[in-house]
GROMACS .gro file of C-alpha atoms in nm:
model
  317
    1MET     CA    1 -18.749 -10.014   3.347
    2GLY     CA    2 -19.121  -9.941   3.318
    3GLY     CA    3 -19.058  -9.580   3.401
    4TYR     CA    4 -18.780  -9.562   3.145
    5ILE     CA    5 -19.012  -9.707   2.872
    6ILE     CA    6 -19.276  -9.460   2.960
    7ARG     CA    7 -19.040  -9.160   2.942
    8ARG     CA    8 -18.911  -9.272   2.607
    9LEU     CA    9 -19.260  -9.310   2.466
   10LEU     CA   10 -19.350  -8.963   2.596
   11SER     CA   11 -19.037  -8.829   2.430
   12LEU     CA   12 -19.178  -8.951   2.097
   13ILE     CA   13 -19.455  -8.681   2.107
   14PRO     CA   14 -19.225  -8.375   2.045
   15VAL     CA   15 -19.027  -8.573   1.778
   16LEU     CA   16 -19.360  -8.655   1.594
   17LEU     CA   17 -19.477  -8.293   1.627
   18VAL     CA   18 -19.153  -8.165   1.459
   19VAL     CA   19 -19.171  -8.433   1.190
   20ALA     CA   20 -19.543  -8.346   1.132
   21VAL     CA   21 -19.466  -7.975   1.086
   22VAL     CA   22 -19.170  -8.022   0.855
   23VAL     CA   23 -19.336  -8.285   0.634
   24PHE     CA   24 -19.663  -8.084   0.606
   25LEU     CA   25 -19.478  -7.765   0.513
   26ILE     CA   26 -19.243  -7.927   0.258
   27ILE     CA   27 -19.529  -8.111   0.085
   28HIS     CA   28 -19.752  -7.807   0.068
   29ILE     CA   29 -19.474  -7.573  -0.047
   30THR     CA   30 -19.376  -7.818  -0.332
   31PRO     CA   31 -19.534  -7.705  -0.662
   32GLY     CA   32 -19.828  -7.908  -0.788
   33ASN     CA   33 -20.199  -7.929  -0.704
   34PRO     CA   34 -20.370  -8.262  -0.626
   35ALA     CA   35 -20.705  -8.141  -0.778
   36MET     CA   36 -20.530  -8.045  -1.104
   37ILE     CA   37 -20.357  -8.383  -1.126
   38ILE     CA   38 -20.688  -8.567  -1.041
   39LEU     CA   39 -20.892  -8.379  -1.302
   40GLY     CA   40 -20.626  -8.368  -1.573
   41GLU     CA   41 -20.497  -8.087  -1.785
   42GLY     CA   42 -20.834  -8.025  -1.945
   43ALA     CA   43 -20.998  -7.924  -1.618
   44THR     CA   44 -21.146  -7.574  -1.596
   45PRO     CA   45 -21.045  -7.330  -1.305
   46GLU     CA   46 -21.404  -7.375  -1.169
   47GLN     CA   47 -21.377  -7.757  -1.163
   48ILE     CA   48 -21.037  -7.730  -0.992
   49ALA     CA   49 -21.169  -7.475  -0.735
   50GLU     CA   50 -21.473  -7.709  -0.663
   51LEU     CA   51 -21.248  -8.011  -0.598
   52ASN     CA   52 -21.012  -7.805  -0.383
   53GLN     CA   53 -21.302  -7.714  -0.168
   54LYS     CA   54 -21.420  -8.078  -0.146
   55LEU     CA   55 -21.073  -8.189  -0.043
   56GLY     CA   56 -21.033  -7.907   0.203
   57LEU     CA   57 -20.735  -7.755   0.022
   58ASP     CA   58 -20.904  -7.418  -0.007
   59LYS     CA   59 -20.848  -7.344   0.357
   60PRO     CA   60 -20.559  -7.148   0.500
   61LEU     CA   61 -20.243  -7.361   0.539
   62ILE     CA   62 -20.246  -7.327   0.914
   63ALA     CA   63 -20.604  -7.437   0.936
   64GLN     CA   64 -20.532  -7.746   0.721
   65PHE     CA   65 -20.242  -7.838   0.949
   66PHE     CA   66 -20.442  -7.818   1.273
   67ILE     CA   67 -20.745  -8.009   1.120
   68TRP     CA   68 -20.494  -8.281   1.008
   69LEU     CA   69 -20.325  -8.285   1.345
   70ALA     CA   70 -20.668  -8.307   1.525
   71ASN     CA   71 -20.764  -8.609   1.312
   72ILE     CA   72 -20.430  -8.783   1.372
   73ALA     CA   73 -20.491  -8.745   1.749
   74GLN     CA   74 -20.815  -8.943   1.691
   75GLY     CA   75 -20.637  -9.211   1.491
   76ASP     CA   76 -20.761  -9.080   1.158
   77PHE     CA   77 -20.476  -9.046   0.908
   78GLY     CA   78 -20.711  -8.932   0.631
   79ASN     CA   79 -20.803  -9.086   0.305
   80SER     CA   80 -20.597  -9.124  -0.012
   81TYR     CA   81 -20.722  -8.895  -0.293
   82PHE     CA   82 -20.619  -9.148  -0.557
   83LEU     CA   83 -20.633  -9.490  -0.390
   84GLY     CA   84 -20.977  -9.442  -0.255
   85LYS     CA   85 -20.900  -9.594   0.089
   86PRO     CA   86 -20.780  -9.479   0.424
   87VAL     CA   87 -20.417  -9.402   0.460
   88LEU     CA   88 -20.369  -9.645   0.746
   89ILE     CA   89 -20.511  -9.931   0.522
   90ALA     CA   90 -20.276  -9.840   0.241
   91PHE     CA   91 -19.982  -9.820   0.478
   92LEU     CA   92 -20.053 -10.164   0.628
   93GLU     CA   93 -20.107 -10.316   0.286
   94ASN     CA   94 -19.764 -10.201   0.173
   95ALA     CA   95 -19.584 -10.261   0.488
   96GLY     CA   96 -19.584 -10.637   0.447
   97PRO     CA   97 -19.357 -10.657   0.142
   98THR     CA   98 -19.118 -10.393   0.298
   99LEU     CA   99 -19.103 -10.583   0.631
  100SER     CA  100 -19.030 -10.914   0.460
  101LEU     CA  101 -18.758 -10.757   0.250
  102ALA     CA  102 -18.606 -10.581   0.558
  103VAL     CA  103 -18.602 -10.901   0.771
  104LEU     CA  104 -18.441 -11.116   0.500
  105SER     CA  105 -18.192 -10.844   0.411
  106GLN     CA  106 -18.091 -10.802   0.783
  107LEU     CA  107 -18.051 -11.178   0.832
  108ILE     CA  108 -17.819 -11.189   0.534
  109GLY     CA  109 -17.634 -10.873   0.642
  110VAL     CA  110 -17.580 -10.971   1.005
  111THR     CA  111 -17.471 -11.329   0.924
  112ILE     CA  112 -17.208 -11.212   0.674
  113ALA     CA  113 -17.105 -10.925   0.905
  114LEU     CA  114 -17.050 -11.122   1.217
  115LEU     CA  115 -16.860 -11.393   1.034
  116PHE     CA  116 -16.621 -11.163   0.847
  117GLY     CA  117 -16.597 -10.914   1.134
  118ILE     CA  118 -16.468 -11.193   1.373
  119ILE     CA  119 -16.232 -11.319   1.103
  120ALA     CA  120 -16.093 -10.974   1.044
  121ALA     CA  121 -16.044 -10.906   1.415
  122LYS     CA  122 -15.888 -11.247   1.474
  123ASN     CA  123 -15.636 -11.180   1.182
  124GLN     CA  124 -15.564 -10.808   1.255
  125GLY     CA  125 -15.297 -10.672   1.033
  126ARG     CA  126 -15.279 -10.982   0.813
  127MET     CA  127 -15.395 -11.041   0.455
  128LYS     CA  128 -15.741 -11.165   0.559
  129ASP     CA  129 -15.804 -10.850   0.754
  130ASP     CA  130 -15.689 -10.619   0.478
  131LEU     CA  131 -15.906 -10.809   0.230
  132ILE     CA  132 -16.223 -10.801   0.444
  133SER     CA  133 -16.163 -10.431   0.529
  134GLY     CA  134 -16.114 -10.335   0.165
  135THR     CA  135 -16.408 -10.528   0.048
  136SER     CA  136 -16.633 -10.382   0.317
  137LEU     CA  137 -16.522 -10.024   0.212
  138ILE     CA  138 -16.632 -10.111  -0.145
  139GLY     CA  139 -16.964 -10.246  -0.016
  140ILE     CA  140 -17.042  -9.921   0.172
  141SER     CA  141 -16.960  -9.713  -0.131
  142ILE     CA  142 -17.148  -9.902  -0.403
  143PRO     CA  143 -17.504  -9.771  -0.474
  144SER     CA  144 -17.786 -10.018  -0.415
  145PHE     CA  145 -17.934  -9.970  -0.764
  146LEU     CA  146 -17.591 -10.053  -0.924
  147LEU     CA  147 -17.541 -10.370  -0.719
  148GLY     CA  148 -17.906 -10.466  -0.783
  149SER     CA  149 -17.871 -10.419  -1.159
  150PHE     CA  150 -17.563 -10.635  -1.163
  151LEU     CA  151 -17.744 -10.915  -0.973
  152ILE     CA  152 -18.042 -10.896  -1.209
  153MET     CA  153 -17.813 -10.921  -1.515
  154ILE     CA  154 -17.626 -11.221  -1.375
  155PHE     CA  155 -17.887 -11.424  -1.196
  156ALA     CA  156 -18.208 -11.335  -1.378
  157VAL     CA  157 -18.107 -11.242  -1.731
  158GLN     CA  158 -17.806 -11.467  -1.798
  159LEU     CA  159 -17.850 -11.763  -1.552
  160LYS     CA  160 -18.229 -11.737  -1.540
  161VAL     CA  161 -18.253 -11.889  -1.189
  162LEU     CA  162 -18.445 -11.608  -1.029
  163PRO     CA  163 -18.718 -11.365  -1.145
  164VAL     CA  164 -18.617 -11.019  -1.271
  165SER     CA  165 -18.869 -10.842  -1.057
  166GLY     CA  166 -19.201 -10.867  -0.887
  167TYR     CA  167 -19.347 -10.985  -0.563
  168ALA     CA  168 -19.536 -11.296  -0.437
  169PRO     CA  169 -19.704 -11.280  -0.094
  170LEU     CA  170 -19.642 -11.541   0.172
  171SER     CA  171 -19.983 -11.695   0.108
  172GLN     CA  172 -19.848 -11.833  -0.228
  173GLY     CA  173 -19.585 -12.041  -0.052
  174ILE     CA  174 -19.253 -11.975   0.127
  175TRP     CA  175 -19.032 -12.058  -0.177
  176GLU     CA  176 -19.253 -11.845  -0.411
  177HIS     CA  177 -19.235 -11.566  -0.158
  178LEU     CA  178 -18.855 -11.594  -0.104
  179LYS     CA  179 -18.785 -11.634  -0.477
  180TYR     CA  180 -18.890 -11.278  -0.547
  181LEU     CA  181 -18.702 -11.137  -0.245
  182ILE     CA  182 -18.362 -11.308  -0.278
  183LEU     CA  183 -18.200 -11.058  -0.515
  184PRO     CA  184 -18.321 -10.742  -0.349
  185ALA     CA  185 -18.241 -10.887  -0.011
  186ILE     CA  186 -17.888 -10.965  -0.123
  187THR     CA  187 -17.862 -10.613  -0.263
  188LEU     CA  188 -17.955 -10.449   0.062
  189GLY     CA  189 -17.798 -10.713   0.286
  190THR     CA  190 -17.464 -10.683   0.127
  191ILE     CA  191 -17.451 -10.313   0.182
  192GLN     CA  192 -17.573 -10.351   0.544
  193ALA     CA  193 -17.309 -10.630   0.597
  194ALA     CA  194 -17.031 -10.397   0.486
  195LEU     CA  195 -17.111 -10.140   0.748
  196ILE     CA  196 -17.177 -10.394   1.032
  197THR     CA  197 -16.862 -10.579   0.947
  198ARG     CA  198 -16.646 -10.269   1.004
  199MET     CA  199 -16.822 -10.199   1.337
  200THR     CA  200 -16.780 -10.561   1.445
  201ARG     CA  201 -16.417 -10.557   1.372
  202SER     CA  202 -16.357 -10.237   1.548
  203SER     CA  203 -16.561 -10.326   1.856
  204LEU     CA  204 -16.393 -10.661   1.887
  205LEU     CA  205 -16.044 -10.509   1.863
  206ASP     CA  206 -16.130 -10.255   2.131
  207THR     CA  207 -16.258 -10.522   2.370
  208LEU     CA  208 -15.957 -10.749   2.295
  209SER     CA  209 -15.735 -10.479   2.452
  210GLU     CA  210 -15.920 -10.474   2.783
  211ASN     CA  211 -15.760 -10.601   3.103
  212PHE     CA  212 -16.002 -10.887   3.166
  213ILE     CA  213 -15.913 -11.033   2.817
  214LYS     CA  214 -15.544 -11.011   2.913
  215THR     CA  215 -15.623 -11.188   3.234
  216ALA     CA  216 -15.814 -11.464   3.054
  217LYS     CA  217 -15.507 -11.508   2.823
  218ALA     CA  218 -15.281 -11.529   3.125
  219LYS     CA  219 -15.497 -11.801   3.271
  220GLY     CA  220 -15.460 -12.005   2.954
  221VAL     CA  221 -15.802 -11.963   2.814
  222SER     CA  222 -15.808 -12.065   2.452
  223GLU     CA  223 -15.811 -11.796   2.185
  224ARG     CA  224 -16.135 -11.932   2.046
  225ALA     CA  225 -16.313 -11.916   2.381
  226ILE     CA  226 -16.182 -11.559   2.449
  227LEU     CA  227 -16.306 -11.436   2.117
  228LEU     CA  228 -16.650 -11.598   2.107
  229LYS     CA  229 -16.735 -11.635   2.479
  230HIS     CA  230 -16.581 -11.327   2.639
  231THR     CA  231 -16.514 -11.072   2.384
  232LEU     CA  232 -16.809 -11.090   2.153
  233ARG     CA  233 -17.059 -11.060   2.438
  234VAL     CA  234 -16.905 -10.735   2.562
  235ALA     CA  235 -16.834 -10.596   2.221
  236PHE     CA  236 -17.187 -10.672   2.100
  237LEU     CA  237 -17.354 -10.352   2.243
  238PRO     CA  238 -17.222 -10.104   1.978
  239ILE     CA  239 -17.274 -10.372   1.711
  240LEU     CA  240 -17.636 -10.407   1.826
  241THR     CA  241 -17.681 -10.025   1.788
  242VAL     CA  242 -17.565 -10.040   1.425
  243ILE     CA  243 -17.790 -10.346   1.358
  244GLY     CA  244 -18.086 -10.168   1.504
  245GLU     CA  245 -18.032  -9.846   1.305
  246SER     CA  246 -17.962 -10.043   0.986
  247PHE     CA  247 -18.277 -10.240   1.028
  248ALA     CA  248 -18.482  -9.920   1.084
  249GLY     CA  249 -18.306  -9.778   0.781
  250LEU     CA  250 -18.410 -10.080   0.567
  251ILE     CA  251 -18.776 -10.021   0.655
  252THR     CA  252 -18.761  -9.644   0.590
  253GLY     CA  253 -18.511  -9.628   0.300
  254ALA     CA  254 -18.564  -9.917   0.063
  255ALA     CA  255 -18.747  -9.708  -0.191
  256VAL     CA  256 -18.468  -9.732  -0.463
  257THR     CA  257 -18.447 -10.110  -0.435
  258GLU     CA  258 -18.818 -10.161  -0.417
  259SER     CA  259 -18.854  -9.952  -0.740
  260LEU     CA  260 -18.567 -10.144  -0.910
  261PHE     CA  261 -18.730 -10.486  -0.826
  262ASN     CA  262 -19.094 -10.363  -0.860
  263ILE     CA  263 -19.183 -10.459  -0.500
  264PRO     CA  264 -19.506 -10.295  -0.383
  265GLY     CA  265 -19.373 -10.182  -0.047
  266LEU     CA  266 -19.373  -9.859   0.147
  267GLY     CA  267 -19.100  -9.700  -0.072
  268GLN     CA  268 -19.308  -9.738  -0.385
  269LEU     CA  269 -19.617  -9.609  -0.207
  270ILE     CA  270 -19.443  -9.286  -0.094
  271VAL     CA  271 -19.265  -9.232  -0.426
  272ALA     CA  272 -19.594  -9.277  -0.624
  273SER     CA  273 -19.780  -9.056  -0.373
  274ILE     CA  274 -19.518  -8.772  -0.414
  275ASN     CA  275 -19.551  -8.788  -0.791
  276ARG     CA  276 -19.932  -8.748  -0.773
  277ARG     CA  277 -19.929  -8.506  -0.479
  278ASP     CA  278 -20.129  -8.745  -0.254
  279TYR     CA  279 -20.077  -8.528   0.057
  280ALA     CA  280 -20.265  -8.753   0.295
  281VAL     CA  281 -20.061  -9.071   0.211
  282ILE     CA  282 -19.723  -8.887   0.232
  283GLN     CA  283 -19.801  -8.725   0.557
  284GLY     CA  284 -19.944  -9.024   0.725
  285ALA     CA  285 -19.674  -9.270   0.587
  286VAL     CA  286 -19.384  -9.048   0.694
  287LEU     CA  287 -19.534  -9.001   1.035
  288MET     CA  288 -19.590  -9.379   1.089
  289ILE     CA  289 -19.248  -9.458   0.955
  290THR     CA  290 -19.098  -9.207   1.218
  291VAL     CA  291 -19.286  -9.393   1.488
  292VAL     CA  292 -19.141  -9.736   1.365
  293TYR     CA  293 -18.793  -9.582   1.358
  294VAL     CA  294 -18.809  -9.441   1.715
  295LEU     CA  295 -18.966  -9.764   1.848
  296MET     CA  296 -18.681  -9.959   1.689
  297ASN     CA  297 -18.432  -9.751   1.872
  298LEU     CA  298 -18.621  -9.809   2.197
  299LEU     CA  299 -18.616 -10.186   2.141
  300VAL     CA  300 -18.235 -10.171   2.093
  301ASP     CA  301 -18.204  -9.978   2.418
  302LEU     CA  302 -18.403 -10.239   2.600
  303LEU     CA  303 -18.200 -10.524   2.447
  304TYR     CA  304 -17.889 -10.356   2.599
  305ALA     CA  305 -18.038 -10.438   2.948
  306VAL     CA  306 -18.076 -10.804   2.847
  307ILE     CA  307 -17.719 -10.832   2.718
  308ASP     CA  308 -17.535 -10.614   2.981
  309PRO     CA  309 -17.644 -10.625   3.350
  310ARG     CA  310 -17.473 -10.296   3.417
  311VAL     CA  311 -17.724 -10.120   3.181
  312ARG     CA  312 -18.017 -10.304   3.353
  313ASN     CA  313 -17.898 -10.176   3.682
  314SER     CA  314 -17.872  -9.821   3.562
  315TYR     CA  315 -18.239  -9.846   3.446
  316GLN     CA  316 -18.349  -9.980   3.789
  317ALA     CA  317 -18.153  -9.703   3.965
   0.00000   0.00000   0.00000
């Protein structure tokens, strides 16, 4: 197991190198000059050239890349031109709201998905199955900003039971913290639930057709015990994969929802940095998010070994 973890961590290096090259090139090819944005439209060419030299943007592109890469290897992700702080500090400050939103959204999504996925599998071909399958298809198709806007209109504007937007840190109290996250978490959780529900139903139905399930039925084991005790444990591996990928996706792709609900998370940080061409923040944040995504996939693989002894034995072999 230890050797497997080391191999997976070492495989992260070429992935990060590819991501670093792609992100660096895309950002620097995109029109726009940070020095011009910082100084404003009234800046003279001499002032822009002086600031470019100060920021190191006057060097050849290949030199800028290797300087940035060498600093990354030493744990230095650079400093934000606009925020006046290290990129790592800015990332950690904005990671808290995104992580809180992702965890709450995933809890909502997984709870709904497992419940309705089991109901759909148990009632295959019946009206409940058709209703859940149709609803989940709608949930996958609906854009997050549209669902979020509907929730704001109903619960914040008309019923006035929840705030329209904003964010309160956990230090202000659990309810105050959750109050601002409920609507965006429902927005993201509902969409995640739709995808996980379909996977849960499909995986359960595949497992129910296995021979050991038929044997359990022949021995007189109750339908409830077969579904919850035998089937769900075996069927949970592909479900876990979707849960892990969806959680990583929540961390990396909640920018639209964070902007809609004015949550100061990683999405807003990256979007704002793109608008003002804050190269250091964009490059560093995308690289660190890639690390989080890969580590989430590694965690899912390790959980396989906890759930299924056959996977654990393959790692030991």
